[in-house]
mmCIF file of C-alpha atoms and ligand atoms in Angstrom:
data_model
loop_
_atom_site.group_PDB
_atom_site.id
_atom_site.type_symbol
_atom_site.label_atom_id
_atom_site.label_comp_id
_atom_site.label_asym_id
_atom_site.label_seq_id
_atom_site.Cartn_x
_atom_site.Cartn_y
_atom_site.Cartn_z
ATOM 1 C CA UNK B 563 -2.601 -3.984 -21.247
ATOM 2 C CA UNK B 564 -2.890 -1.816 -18.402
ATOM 3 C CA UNK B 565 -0.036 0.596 -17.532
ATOM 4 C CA UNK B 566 1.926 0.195 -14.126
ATOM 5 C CA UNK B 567 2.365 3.689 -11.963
ATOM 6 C CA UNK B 568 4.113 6.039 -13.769
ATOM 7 C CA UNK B 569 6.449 8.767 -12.265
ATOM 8 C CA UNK B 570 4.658 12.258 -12.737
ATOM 9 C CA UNK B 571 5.902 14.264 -15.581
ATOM 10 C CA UNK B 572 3.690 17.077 -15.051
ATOM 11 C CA UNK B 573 4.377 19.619 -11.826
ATOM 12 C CA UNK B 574 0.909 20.788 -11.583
ATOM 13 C CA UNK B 575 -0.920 17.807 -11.418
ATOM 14 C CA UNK B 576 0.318 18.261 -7.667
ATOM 15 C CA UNK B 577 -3.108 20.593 -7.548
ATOM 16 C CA UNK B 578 -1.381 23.642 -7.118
ATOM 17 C CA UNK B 579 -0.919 26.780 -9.003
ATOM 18 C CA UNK B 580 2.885 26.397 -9.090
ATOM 19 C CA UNK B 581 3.949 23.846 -6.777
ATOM 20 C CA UNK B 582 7.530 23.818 -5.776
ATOM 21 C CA UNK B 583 8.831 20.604 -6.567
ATOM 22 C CA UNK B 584 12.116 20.316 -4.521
ATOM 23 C CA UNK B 585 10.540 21.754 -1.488
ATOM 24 C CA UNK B 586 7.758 19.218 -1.007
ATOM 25 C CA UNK B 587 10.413 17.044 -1.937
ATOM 26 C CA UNK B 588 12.670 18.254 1.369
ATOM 27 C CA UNK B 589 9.825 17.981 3.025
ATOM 28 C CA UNK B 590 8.415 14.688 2.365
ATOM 29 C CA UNK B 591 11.781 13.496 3.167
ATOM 30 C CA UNK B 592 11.697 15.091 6.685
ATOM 31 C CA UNK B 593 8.352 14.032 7.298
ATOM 32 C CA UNK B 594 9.450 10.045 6.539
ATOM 33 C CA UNK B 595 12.935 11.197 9.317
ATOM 34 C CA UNK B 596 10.770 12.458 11.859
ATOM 35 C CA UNK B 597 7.936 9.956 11.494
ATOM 36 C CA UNK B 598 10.493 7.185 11.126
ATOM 37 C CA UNK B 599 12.466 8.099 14.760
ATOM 38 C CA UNK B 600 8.895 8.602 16.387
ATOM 39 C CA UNK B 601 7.578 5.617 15.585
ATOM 40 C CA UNK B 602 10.965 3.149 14.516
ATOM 41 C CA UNK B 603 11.512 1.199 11.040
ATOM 42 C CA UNK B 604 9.437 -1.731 10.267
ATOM 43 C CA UNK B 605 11.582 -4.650 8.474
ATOM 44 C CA UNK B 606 11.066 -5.509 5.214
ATOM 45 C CA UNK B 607 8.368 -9.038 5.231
ATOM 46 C CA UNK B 608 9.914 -12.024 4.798
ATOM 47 C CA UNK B 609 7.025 -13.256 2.600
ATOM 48 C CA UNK B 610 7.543 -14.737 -0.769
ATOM 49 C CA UNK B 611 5.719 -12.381 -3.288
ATOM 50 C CA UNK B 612 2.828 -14.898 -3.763
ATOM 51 C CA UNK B 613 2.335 -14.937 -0.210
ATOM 52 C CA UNK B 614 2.474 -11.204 -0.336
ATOM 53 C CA UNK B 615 -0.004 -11.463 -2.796
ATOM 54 C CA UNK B 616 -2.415 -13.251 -1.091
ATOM 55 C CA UNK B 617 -2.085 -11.319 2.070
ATOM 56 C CA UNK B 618 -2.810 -8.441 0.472
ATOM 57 C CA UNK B 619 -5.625 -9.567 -1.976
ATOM 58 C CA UNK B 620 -7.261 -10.808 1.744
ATOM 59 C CA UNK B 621 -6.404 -7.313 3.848
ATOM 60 C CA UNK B 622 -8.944 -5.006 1.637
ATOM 61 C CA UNK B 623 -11.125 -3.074 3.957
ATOM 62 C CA UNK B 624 -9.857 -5.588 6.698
ATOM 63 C CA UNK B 625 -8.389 -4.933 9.841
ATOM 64 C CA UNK B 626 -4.618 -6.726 9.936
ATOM 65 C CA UNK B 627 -5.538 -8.634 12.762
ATOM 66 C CA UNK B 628 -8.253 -10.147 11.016
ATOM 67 C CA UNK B 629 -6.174 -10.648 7.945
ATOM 68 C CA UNK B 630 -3.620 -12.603 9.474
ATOM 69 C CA UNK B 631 -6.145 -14.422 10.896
ATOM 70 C CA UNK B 632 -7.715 -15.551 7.839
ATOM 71 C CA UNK B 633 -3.880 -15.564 6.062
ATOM 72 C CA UNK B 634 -2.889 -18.384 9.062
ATOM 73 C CA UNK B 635 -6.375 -20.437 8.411
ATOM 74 C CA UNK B 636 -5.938 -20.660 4.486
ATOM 75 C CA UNK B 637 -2.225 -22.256 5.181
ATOM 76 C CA UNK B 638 -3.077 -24.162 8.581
ATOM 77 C CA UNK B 639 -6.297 -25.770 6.344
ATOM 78 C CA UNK B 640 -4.769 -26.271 3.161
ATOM 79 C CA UNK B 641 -1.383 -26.395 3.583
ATOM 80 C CA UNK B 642 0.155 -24.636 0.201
ATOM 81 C CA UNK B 643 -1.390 -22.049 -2.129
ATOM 82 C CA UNK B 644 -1.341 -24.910 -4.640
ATOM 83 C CA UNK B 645 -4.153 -26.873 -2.618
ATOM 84 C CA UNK B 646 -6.278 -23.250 -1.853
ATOM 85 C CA UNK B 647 -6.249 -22.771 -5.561
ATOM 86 C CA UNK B 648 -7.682 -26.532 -6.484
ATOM 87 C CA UNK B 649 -9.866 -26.634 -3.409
ATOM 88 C CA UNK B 650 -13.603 -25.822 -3.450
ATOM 89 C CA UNK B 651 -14.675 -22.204 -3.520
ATOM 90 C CA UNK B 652 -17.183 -22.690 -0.980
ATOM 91 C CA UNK B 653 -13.961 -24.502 1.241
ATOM 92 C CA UNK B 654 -12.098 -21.499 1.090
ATOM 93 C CA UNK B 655 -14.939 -18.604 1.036
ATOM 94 C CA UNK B 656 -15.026 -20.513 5.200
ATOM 95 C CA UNK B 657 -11.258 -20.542 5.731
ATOM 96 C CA UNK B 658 -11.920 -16.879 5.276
ATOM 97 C CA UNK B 659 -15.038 -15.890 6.900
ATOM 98 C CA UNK B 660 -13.397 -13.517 9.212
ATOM 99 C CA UNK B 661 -12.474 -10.524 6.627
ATOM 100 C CA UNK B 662 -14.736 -8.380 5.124
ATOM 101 C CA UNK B 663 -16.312 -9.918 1.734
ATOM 102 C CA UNK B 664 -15.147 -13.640 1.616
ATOM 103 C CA UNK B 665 -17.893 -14.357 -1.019
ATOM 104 C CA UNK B 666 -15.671 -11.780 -3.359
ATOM 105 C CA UNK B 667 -12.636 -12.970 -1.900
ATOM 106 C CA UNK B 668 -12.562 -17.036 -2.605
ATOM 107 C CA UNK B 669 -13.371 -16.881 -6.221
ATOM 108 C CA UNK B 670 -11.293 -14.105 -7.082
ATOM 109 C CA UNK B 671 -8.051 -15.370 -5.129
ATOM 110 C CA UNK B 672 -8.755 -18.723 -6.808
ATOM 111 C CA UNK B 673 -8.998 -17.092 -10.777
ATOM 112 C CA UNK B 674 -5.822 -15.247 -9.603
ATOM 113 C CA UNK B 675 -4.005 -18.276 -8.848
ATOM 114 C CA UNK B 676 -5.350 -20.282 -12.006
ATOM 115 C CA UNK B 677 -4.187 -17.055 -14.069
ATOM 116 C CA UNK B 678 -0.980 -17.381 -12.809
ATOM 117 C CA UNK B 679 -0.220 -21.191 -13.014
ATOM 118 C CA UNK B 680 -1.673 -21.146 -16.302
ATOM 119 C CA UNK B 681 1.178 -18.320 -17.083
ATOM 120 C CA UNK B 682 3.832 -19.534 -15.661
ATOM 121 C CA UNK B 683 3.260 -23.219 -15.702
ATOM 122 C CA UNK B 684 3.389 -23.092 -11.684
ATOM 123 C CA UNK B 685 1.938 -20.928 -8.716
ATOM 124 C CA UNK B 686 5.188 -18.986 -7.595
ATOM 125 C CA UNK B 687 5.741 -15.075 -8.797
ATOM 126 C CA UNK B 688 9.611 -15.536 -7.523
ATOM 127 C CA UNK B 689 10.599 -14.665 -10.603
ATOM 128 C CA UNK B 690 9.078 -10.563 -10.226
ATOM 129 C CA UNK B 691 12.679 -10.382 -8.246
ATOM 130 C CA UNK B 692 14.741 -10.465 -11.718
ATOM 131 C CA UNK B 693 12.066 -7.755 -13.472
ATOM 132 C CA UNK B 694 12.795 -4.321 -13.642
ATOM 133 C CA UNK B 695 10.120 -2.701 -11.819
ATOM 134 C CA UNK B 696 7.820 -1.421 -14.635
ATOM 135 C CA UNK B 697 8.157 -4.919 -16.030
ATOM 136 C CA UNK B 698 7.110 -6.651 -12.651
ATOM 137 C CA UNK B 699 3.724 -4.007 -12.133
ATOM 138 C CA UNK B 700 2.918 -4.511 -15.564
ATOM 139 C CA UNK B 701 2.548 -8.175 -15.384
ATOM 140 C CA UNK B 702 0.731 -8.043 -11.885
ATOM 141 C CA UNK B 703 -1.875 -5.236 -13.527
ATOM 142 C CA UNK B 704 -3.231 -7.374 -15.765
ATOM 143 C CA UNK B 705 -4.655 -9.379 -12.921
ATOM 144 C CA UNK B 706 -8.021 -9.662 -12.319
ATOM 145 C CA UNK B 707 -8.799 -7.247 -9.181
ATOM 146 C CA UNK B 708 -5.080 -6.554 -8.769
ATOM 147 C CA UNK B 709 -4.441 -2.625 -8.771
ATOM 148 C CA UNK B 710 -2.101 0.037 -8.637
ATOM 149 C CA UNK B 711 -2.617 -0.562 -4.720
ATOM 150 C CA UNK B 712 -1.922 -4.323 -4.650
ATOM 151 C CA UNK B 713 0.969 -4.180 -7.314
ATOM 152 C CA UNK B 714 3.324 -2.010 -5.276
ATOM 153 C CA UNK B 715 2.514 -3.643 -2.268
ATOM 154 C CA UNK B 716 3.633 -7.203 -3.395
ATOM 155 C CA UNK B 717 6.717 -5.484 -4.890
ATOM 156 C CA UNK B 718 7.868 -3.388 -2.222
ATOM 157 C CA UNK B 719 7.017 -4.812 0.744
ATOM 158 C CA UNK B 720 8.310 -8.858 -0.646
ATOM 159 C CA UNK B 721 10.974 -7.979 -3.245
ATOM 160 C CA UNK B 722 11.940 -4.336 -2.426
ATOM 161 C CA UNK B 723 11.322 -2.921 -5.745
ATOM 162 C CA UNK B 724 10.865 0.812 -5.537
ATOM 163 C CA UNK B 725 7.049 1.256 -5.912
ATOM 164 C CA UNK B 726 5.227 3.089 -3.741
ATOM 165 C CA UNK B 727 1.928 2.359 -2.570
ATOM 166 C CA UNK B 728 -1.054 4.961 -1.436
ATOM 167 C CA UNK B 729 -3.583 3.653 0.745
ATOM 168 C CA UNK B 730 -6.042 5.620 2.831
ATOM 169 C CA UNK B 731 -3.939 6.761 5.380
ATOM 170 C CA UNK B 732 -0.936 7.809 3.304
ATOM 171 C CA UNK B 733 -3.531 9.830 0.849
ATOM 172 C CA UNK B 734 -5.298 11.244 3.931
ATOM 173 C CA UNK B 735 -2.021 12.471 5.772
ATOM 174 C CA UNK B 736 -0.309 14.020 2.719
ATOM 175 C CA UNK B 737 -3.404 16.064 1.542
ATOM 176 C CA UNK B 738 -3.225 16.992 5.277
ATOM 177 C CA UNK B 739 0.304 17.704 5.397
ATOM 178 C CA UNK B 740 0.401 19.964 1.424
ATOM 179 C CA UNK B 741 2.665 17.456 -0.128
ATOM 180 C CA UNK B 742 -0.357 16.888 -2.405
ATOM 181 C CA UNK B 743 -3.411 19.410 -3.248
ATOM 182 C CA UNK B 744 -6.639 18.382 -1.567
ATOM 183 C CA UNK B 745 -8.151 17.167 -5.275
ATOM 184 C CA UNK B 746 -5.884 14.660 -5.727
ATOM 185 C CA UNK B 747 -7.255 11.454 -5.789
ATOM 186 C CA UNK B 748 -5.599 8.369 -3.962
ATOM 187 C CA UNK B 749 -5.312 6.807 -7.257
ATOM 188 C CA UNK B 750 -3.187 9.523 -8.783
ATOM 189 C CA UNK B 751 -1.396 10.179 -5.763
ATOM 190 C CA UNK B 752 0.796 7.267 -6.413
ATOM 191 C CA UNK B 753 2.970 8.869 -9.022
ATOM 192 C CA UNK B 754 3.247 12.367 -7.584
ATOM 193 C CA UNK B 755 4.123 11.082 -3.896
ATOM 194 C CA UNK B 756 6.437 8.622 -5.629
ATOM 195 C CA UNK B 757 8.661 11.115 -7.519
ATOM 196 C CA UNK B 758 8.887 13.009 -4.420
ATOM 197 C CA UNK B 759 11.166 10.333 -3.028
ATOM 198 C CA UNK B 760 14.301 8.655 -4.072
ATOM 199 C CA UNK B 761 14.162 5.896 -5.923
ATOM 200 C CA UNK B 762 14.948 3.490 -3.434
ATOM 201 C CA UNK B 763 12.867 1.328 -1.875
ATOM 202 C CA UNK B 764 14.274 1.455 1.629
ATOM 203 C CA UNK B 765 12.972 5.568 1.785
ATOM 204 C CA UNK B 766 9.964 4.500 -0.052
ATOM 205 C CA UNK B 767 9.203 1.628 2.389
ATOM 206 C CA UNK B 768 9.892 4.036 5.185
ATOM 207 C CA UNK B 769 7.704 6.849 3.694
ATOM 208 C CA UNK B 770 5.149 4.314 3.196
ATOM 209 C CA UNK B 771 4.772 3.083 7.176
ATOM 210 C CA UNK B 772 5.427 6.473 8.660
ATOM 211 C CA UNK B 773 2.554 7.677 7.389
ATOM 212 C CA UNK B 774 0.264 4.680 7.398
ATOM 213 C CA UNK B 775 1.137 4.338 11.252
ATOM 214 C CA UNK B 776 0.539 8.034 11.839
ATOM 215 C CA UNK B 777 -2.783 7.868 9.889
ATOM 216 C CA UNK B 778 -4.087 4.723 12.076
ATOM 217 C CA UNK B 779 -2.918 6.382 15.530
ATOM 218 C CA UNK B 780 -2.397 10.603 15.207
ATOM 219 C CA UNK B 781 -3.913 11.698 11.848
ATOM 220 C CA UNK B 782 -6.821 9.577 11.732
ATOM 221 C CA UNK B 783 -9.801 10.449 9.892
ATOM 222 C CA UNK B 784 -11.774 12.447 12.178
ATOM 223 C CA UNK B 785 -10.590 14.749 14.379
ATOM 224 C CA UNK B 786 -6.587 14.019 14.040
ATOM 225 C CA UNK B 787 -4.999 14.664 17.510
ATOM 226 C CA UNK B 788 -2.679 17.207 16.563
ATOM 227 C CA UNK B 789 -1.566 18.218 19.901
ATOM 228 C CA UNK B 790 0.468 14.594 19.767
ATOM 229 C CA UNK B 791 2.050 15.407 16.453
ATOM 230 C CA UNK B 792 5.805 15.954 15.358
ATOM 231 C CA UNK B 793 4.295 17.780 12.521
ATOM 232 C CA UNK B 794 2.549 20.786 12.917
ATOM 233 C CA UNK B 795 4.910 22.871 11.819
ATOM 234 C CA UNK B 796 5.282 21.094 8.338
ATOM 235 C CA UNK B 797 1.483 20.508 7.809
ATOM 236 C CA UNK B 798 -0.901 22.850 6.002
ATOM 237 C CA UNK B 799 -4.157 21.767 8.138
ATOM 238 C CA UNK B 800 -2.803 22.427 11.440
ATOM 239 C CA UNK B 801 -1.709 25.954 9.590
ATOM 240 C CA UNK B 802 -4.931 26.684 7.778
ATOM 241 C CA UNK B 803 -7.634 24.910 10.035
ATOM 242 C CA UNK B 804 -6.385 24.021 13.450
ATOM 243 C CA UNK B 805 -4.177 27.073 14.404
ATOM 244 C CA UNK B 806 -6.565 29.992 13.249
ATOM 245 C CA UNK B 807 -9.296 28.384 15.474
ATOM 246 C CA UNK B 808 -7.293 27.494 18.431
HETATM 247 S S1 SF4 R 1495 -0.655 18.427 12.551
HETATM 248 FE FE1 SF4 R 1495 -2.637 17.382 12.727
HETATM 249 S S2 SF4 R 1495 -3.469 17.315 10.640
HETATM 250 FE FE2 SF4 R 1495 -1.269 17.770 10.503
HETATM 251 S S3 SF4 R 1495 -0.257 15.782 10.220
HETATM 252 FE FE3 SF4 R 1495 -0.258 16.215 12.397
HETATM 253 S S4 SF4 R 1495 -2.139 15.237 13.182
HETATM 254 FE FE4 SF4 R 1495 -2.340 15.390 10.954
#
């Protein structure tokens, strides 16, 4: 069975020579304050986790416009996830033309909704809310095509569990920022950026959208627009790059 995200154990897996722990923790936690008051707190979704699920299994290199879009069709076609699941593949593959990849999409949504009725005798994951967290990833993770990623997005953002989830953005903006070194991959960024936080899921949630907002609209991928950001004084890039050169 895979293994649900751990919190790091080792300090230098941060990819630094000797990184200082409780300072990038201070600092992450300013960064999600100042982020959070630029920007304002997102509410928690009020999807049920199998909603969440499928939301999230449709958003994957998809713009959220697009994956509401499709999201809206499955339910307005179909009615329930119970009559996606026993429809034809080639039905839903068109309910979901609009995101990226609805060839890959259909089939897999539709094994991961056989998986789980077959489980659990119906197609609801309701019952992740009673599971202690490491319980509730673990059973998700054996999924087909559900990752770290998709795990600790159904079980933050739908049942508040603490789990904290690194997408692009968040990896891009705290290699940017030093809270991780610039080796780190996304995929073991999880666990270090998580036990930089509290373990509570409102911070994490917070931590979570600050940064994925600020990566979509200040710190985007190419050329970030520093001059617009509540940072600089926090962030290694705009010390090491942009400030020498300006
Ligand atoms: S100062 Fe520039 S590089 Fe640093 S977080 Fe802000 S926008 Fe990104």
């Amino acid at each position: 069975m895979k293994q649900p995200t751990q919190r790091v154990r080792n300090p230098a897996d941060y990819g630094y020579p000797s990184p200082d722990v409780t300072a990038l923790s201070a600092k992450a936690l300013e960064v999600t304050r100042r982020l959070t008051e630029y920007y304002g707190e997102v509410p928690f979704s009020n999807k049920d986790p199998m909603s969440m699920l499928v939301d999230i299994l449709l958003s994957h290199r998809t713009r959220d416009e697009q994956t509401a879009a499709a999201y809206d069709n499955l339910l307005k076609r179909f009615g329930c996830w119970e009559a996606v699941r026993d429809a034809s593949t080639q039905e839903v593959q068109e309910a979901i033309a609009n995101v990226n990849w609805p060839e890959v999409k259909a089939p897999r949504l539709q094994a991961v909704m056989r998986r789980i009725t077959e489980e659990r005798g119906e197609l609801n994951l309701d019952f992740l809310r009673d599971l202690p967290v490491e319980e509730g990833a673990a059973w998700l993770e054996r999924l087909e095509g559900v990752g770290p990623k998709t795990t600790a997005c159904v079980l933050l953002f739908s049942v508040q569990k603490p789990l904290l989830p690194v997408d692009v953005h968040v990896h891009r903006v705290s290699g940017r920022l030093g809270l991780i070194g610039k080796k780190v991959t996304a995929d073991n960024a999880h666990a270090l950026l998580q036990a930089l936080l509290p373990n509570d899921a409102r911070t994490i949630y917070n931590f979570h959208k600050a940064l994925l907002r600020h990566g979509q609209r200040i710190c985007v991928y190419e050329h970030p627009r520093c001059s617009k950001c509540v940072l600089t004084d926090l962030c290694e890039y705009y010390k090491t790059v942009v400030k020498p050169n300006s």
